Amino acid sequence: MARGKVQMKRVENPVHRQVTFCKRRAGLLKKAKELSVLCDADIGIFIFSAHGKLYELATKGTMQGLIERYLKSSRGAQTDQSTPKEMQATDAKHEINMLKQEIEILQKGLRYMFGGGAETMTLDELLVLEKHLELWIYNIRSAKMDIMFQEINVLRNKEGILTAANKYLQDKIEENTVIANFEPVTTNIDFPLIIPNQIFQY
């Protein structure tokens, strides 16, 4: 009986998903080895599982050697012949320009919210401002939760110290009570008890 067509969607059952991952991973690595042997190709594969575990395959040599070959090949395929320093400077300038634009949008948004300017904001500017506000709110809430957890831990430590001190005092009170109950009995007789000698005469 022919197998039905497998739907390309995430397997919801975690056990079935793990089994599928192991089978498909083994099949992929097997196909890669066969391709390398049949066609004399250098193949490198990285696989990260859902739990972050790494699986790799280098059909010839080492994975580090394949990565170095890839980096050399990708650099040589670039149309411009810029040096690494020039490329870094270009990237830095682009990043600086992006940051300047974001700062200008944020300053404009603050003036817009607090009524300090008569300027209006475009939809794109409002979307950028909304994204930053959501990020700020998230950071503020995270900081607030951290402070609350710290205060709770401090209070728990104080509670533990007070509980230990209270137990120590209770033990001392019980100890003093036991000692008081076993004190010798005293009388108000000023003279010692005298037994007549006649009792011991025969």
Short mmCIF file of C-alpha atoms in Angstrom, two decimals:
data_model
loop_
_atom_site.label_atom_id
_atom_site.label_comp_id
_atom_site.label_asym_id
_atom_site.label_seq_id
_atom_site.Cartn_x
_atom_site.Cartn_y
_atom_site.Cartn_z
CA MET A 1 0.00 0.00 0.00
CA ALA A 2 1.43 3.35 -1.03
CA ARG A 3 2.24 5.84 1.68
CA GLY A 4 0.21 9.01 1.85
CA LYS A 5 1.75 12.38 1.16
CA VAL A 6 3.35 13.84 4.29
CA GLN A 7 2.06 17.28 5.20
CA MET A 8 4.87 19.78 5.61
CA LYS A 9 3.96 21.23 8.99
CA ARG A 10 5.30 21.08 12.52
CA VAL A 11 4.75 17.78 14.31
CA GLU A 12 2.80 18.70 17.44
CA ASN A 13 3.40 15.51 19.44
CA PRO A 14 6.84 15.91 21.08
CA VAL A 15 7.61 12.16 20.98
CA HIS A 16 6.67 11.87 17.31
CA ARG A 17 8.59 15.06 16.59
CA GLN A 18 11.77 13.65 18.18
CA VAL A 19 11.42 10.37 16.27
CA THR A 20 10.88 12.25 13.00
CA PHE A 21 13.90 14.43 13.69
CA CYS A 22 16.17 11.43 14.30
CA LYS A 23 14.99 9.61 11.18
CA ARG A 24 15.18 12.65 8.91
CA ARG A 25 18.56 13.68 10.29
CA ALA A 26 20.00 10.23 9.67
CA GLY A 27 18.57 10.22 6.16
CA LEU A 28 19.99 13.65 5.38
CA LEU A 29 23.47 12.73 6.59
CA LYS A 30 23.33 9.46 4.63
CA LYS A 31 22.36 11.28 1.42
CA ALA A 32 25.16 13.79 1.96
CA LYS A 33 27.75 11.01 2.34
CA GLU A 34 26.45 9.26 -0.78
CA LEU A 35 26.60 12.49 -2.78
CA SER A 36 30.17 13.08 -1.61
CA VAL A 37 31.28 9.57 -2.62
CA LEU A 38 29.45 9.48 -5.97
CA CYS A 39 30.33 13.00 -7.12
CA ASP A 40 33.61 13.61 -5.23
CA ALA A 41 32.07 16.69 -3.54
CA ASP A 42 33.06 18.35 -0.31
CA ILE A 43 29.97 18.69 1.87
CA GLY A 44 29.51 20.30 5.26
CA ILE A 45 26.27 20.19 7.23
CA PHE A 46 25.23 21.87 10.48
CA ILE A 47 22.09 20.72 12.29
CA PHE A 48 20.78 22.22 15.53
CA SER A 49 18.03 20.33 17.30
CA ALA A 50 15.10 22.00 19.03
CA HIS A 51 17.03 21.64 22.31
CA GLY A 52 20.12 23.32 20.87
CA LYS A 53 22.20 20.17 20.36
CA LEU A 54 24.64 20.41 17.44
CA TYR A 55 25.06 17.74 14.78
CA GLU A 56 27.64 18.28 12.04
CA LEU A 57 29.11 16.43 9.10
CA ALA A 58 32.23 17.13 7.04
CA THR A 59 32.61 14.54 4.29
CA LYS A 60 36.24 15.46 3.59
CA GLY A 61 38.70 17.03 5.97
CA THR A 62 37.33 19.02 8.90
CA MET A 63 34.43 21.39 9.33
CA GLN A 64 36.84 24.22 10.15
CA GLY A 65 38.58 23.70 6.80
CA LEU A 66 35.26 23.81 4.97
CA ILE A 67 34.29 27.02 6.76
CA GLU A 68 37.58 28.67 5.81
CA ARG A 69 37.08 27.65 2.18
CA TYR A 70 33.56 29.05 2.28
CA LEU A 71 34.72 32.38 3.71
CA LYS A 72 37.45 32.71 1.08
CA SER A 73 35.02 31.84 -1.67
CA SER A 74 32.32 34.27 -0.48
CA ARG A 75 34.84 37.10 -0.15
CA GLY A 76 36.19 36.46 -3.63
CA ALA A 77 32.69 36.50 -5.10
CA GLN A 78 31.99 40.06 -3.96
CA THR A 79 31.78 42.58 -6.76
CA ASP A 80 33.53 45.38 -4.92
CA GLN A 81 37.18 45.08 -3.96
CA SER A 82 36.92 47.01 -0.72
CA THR A 83 39.43 46.24 2.00
CA PRO A 84 38.18 44.95 5.38
CA LYS A 85 38.92 48.33 6.99
CA GLU A 86 36.92 50.18 4.33
CA MET A 87 34.04 47.75 4.75
CA GLN A 88 34.09 48.22 8.53
CA ALA A 89 34.13 52.00 8.12
CA THR A 90 31.18 51.84 5.72
CA ASP A 91 29.22 49.62 8.10
CA ALA A 92 30.01 51.95 11.01
CA LYS A 93 28.83 55.01 9.06
CA HIS A 94 25.63 53.23 8.09
CA GLU A 95 24.97 52.24 11.70
CA ILE A 96 25.65 55.79 12.90
CA ASN A 97 23.20 57.19 10.35
CA MET A 98 20.56 54.70 11.44
CA LEU A 99 21.04 55.63 15.09
CA LYS A 100 20.80 59.34 14.25
CA GLN A 101 17.51 58.75 12.45
CA GLU A 102 16.13 56.79 15.39
CA ILE A 103 17.19 59.52 17.84
CA GLU A 104 15.52 62.18 15.71
CA ILE A 105 12.32 60.13 15.54
CA LEU A 106 12.35 59.58 19.31
CA GLN A 107 12.93 63.27 20.05
CA LYS A 108 10.15 64.18 17.64
CA GLY A 109 7.89 61.61 19.29
CA LEU A 110 8.56 63.04 22.75
CA ARG A 111 7.69 66.53 21.55
CA TYR A 112 4.59 65.12 19.88
CA MET A 113 3.40 63.31 23.02
CA PHE A 114 4.05 66.16 25.46
CA GLY A 115 2.77 68.89 23.17
CA GLY A 116 6.09 70.68 22.87
CA GLY A 117 5.87 71.08 19.11
CA ALA A 118 3.27 71.69 16.46
CA GLU A 119 4.79 69.10 14.10
CA THR A 120 2.97 65.94 13.12
CA MET A 121 4.35 62.45 12.66
CA THR A 122 4.01 60.09 9.73
CA LEU A 123 2.70 56.55 10.06
CA ASP A 124 6.19 55.06 9.75
CA GLU A 125 7.51 57.38 12.46
CA LEU A 126 4.62 56.46 14.75
CA LEU A 127 5.32 52.75 14.17
CA VAL A 128 8.98 53.22 15.08
CA LEU A 129 7.98 55.19 18.18
CA GLU A 130 5.48 52.49 19.15
CA LYS A 131 8.17 49.81 18.85
CA HIS A 132 10.54 51.73 21.12
CA LEU A 133 7.79 52.45 23.65
CA GLU A 134 6.93 48.74 23.83
CA LEU A 135 10.61 47.95 24.37
CA TRP A 136 10.87 50.58 27.10
CA ILE A 137 7.76 49.27 28.84
CA TYR A 138 9.16 45.74 28.72
CA ASN A 139 12.49 46.88 30.21
CA ILE A 140 10.72 48.91 32.92
CA ARG A 141 8.52 45.96 33.89
CA SER A 142 11.52 43.62 33.94
CA ALA A 143 13.46 46.01 36.18
CA LYS A 144 10.42 46.39 38.46
CA MET A 145 10.03 42.61 38.76
CA ASP A 146 13.73 42.23 39.59
CA ILE A 147 13.44 44.82 42.36
CA MET A 148 10.31 43.14 43.74
CA PHE A 149 12.01 39.73 43.79
CA GLN A 150 15.01 41.22 45.59
CA GLU A 151 12.75 42.82 48.21
CA ILE A 152 10.88 39.53 48.65
CA ASN A 153 14.15 37.68 49.22
CA VAL A 154 15.23 40.30 51.78
CA LEU A 155 11.93 39.93 53.64
CA ARG A 156 12.24 36.13 53.58
CA ASN A 157 15.73 36.37 55.05
CA LYS A 158 14.46 38.69 57.79
CA GLU A 159 11.58 36.31 58.49
CA GLY A 160 14.03 33.43 58.84
CA ILE A 161 16.20 35.40 61.25
CA LEU A 162 13.20 36.44 63.37
CA THR A 163 11.86 32.88 63.42
CA ALA A 164 15.23 31.55 64.59
CA ALA A 165 15.49 34.26 67.27
CA ASN A 166 11.94 33.53 68.46
CA LYS A 167 12.69 29.81 68.74
CA TYR A 168 15.87 30.53 70.67
CA LEU A 169 13.97 32.70 73.17
CA GLN A 170 11.21 30.10 73.58
CA ASP A 171 13.82 27.41 74.29
CA LYS A 172 15.44 29.65 76.92
CA ILE A 173 12.08 30.31 78.59
CA GLU A 174 11.28 26.58 78.71
CA GLU A 175 14.74 25.83 80.12
CA ASN A 176 14.36 28.44 82.88
CA THR A 177 10.89 27.11 83.70
CA VAL A 178 12.22 23.56 84.16
CA ILE A 179 15.04 24.77 86.43
CA ALA A 180 12.60 26.76 88.58
CA ASN A 181 10.37 23.71 89.07
CA PHE A 182 13.27 21.67 90.52
CA GLU A 183 14.58 24.25 93.09
CA PRO A 184 15.08 22.85 96.70
CA VAL A 185 12.22 23.37 99.20
CA THR A 186 13.08 25.68 102.12
CA THR A 187 11.30 26.04 105.48
CA ASN A 188 10.83 28.86 107.96
CA ILE A 189 12.29 26.87 110.98
CA ASP A 190 15.16 28.77 112.53
CA PHE A 191 16.63 25.81 114.50
CA PRO A 192 17.74 22.42 113.24
CA LEU A 193 15.69 19.36 114.06
CA ILE A 194 16.88 17.67 117.32
CA ILE A 195 16.10 14.00 118.00
CA PRO A 196 15.97 12.95 121.70
CA ASN A 197 18.71 10.58 122.85
CA GLN A 198 16.17 8.34 124.58
CA ILE A 199 15.11 6.93 121.29
CA PHE A 200 18.44 5.29 120.79
CA GLN A 201 18.69 3.88 124.40
CA TYR A 202 18.26 0.09 124.90
#
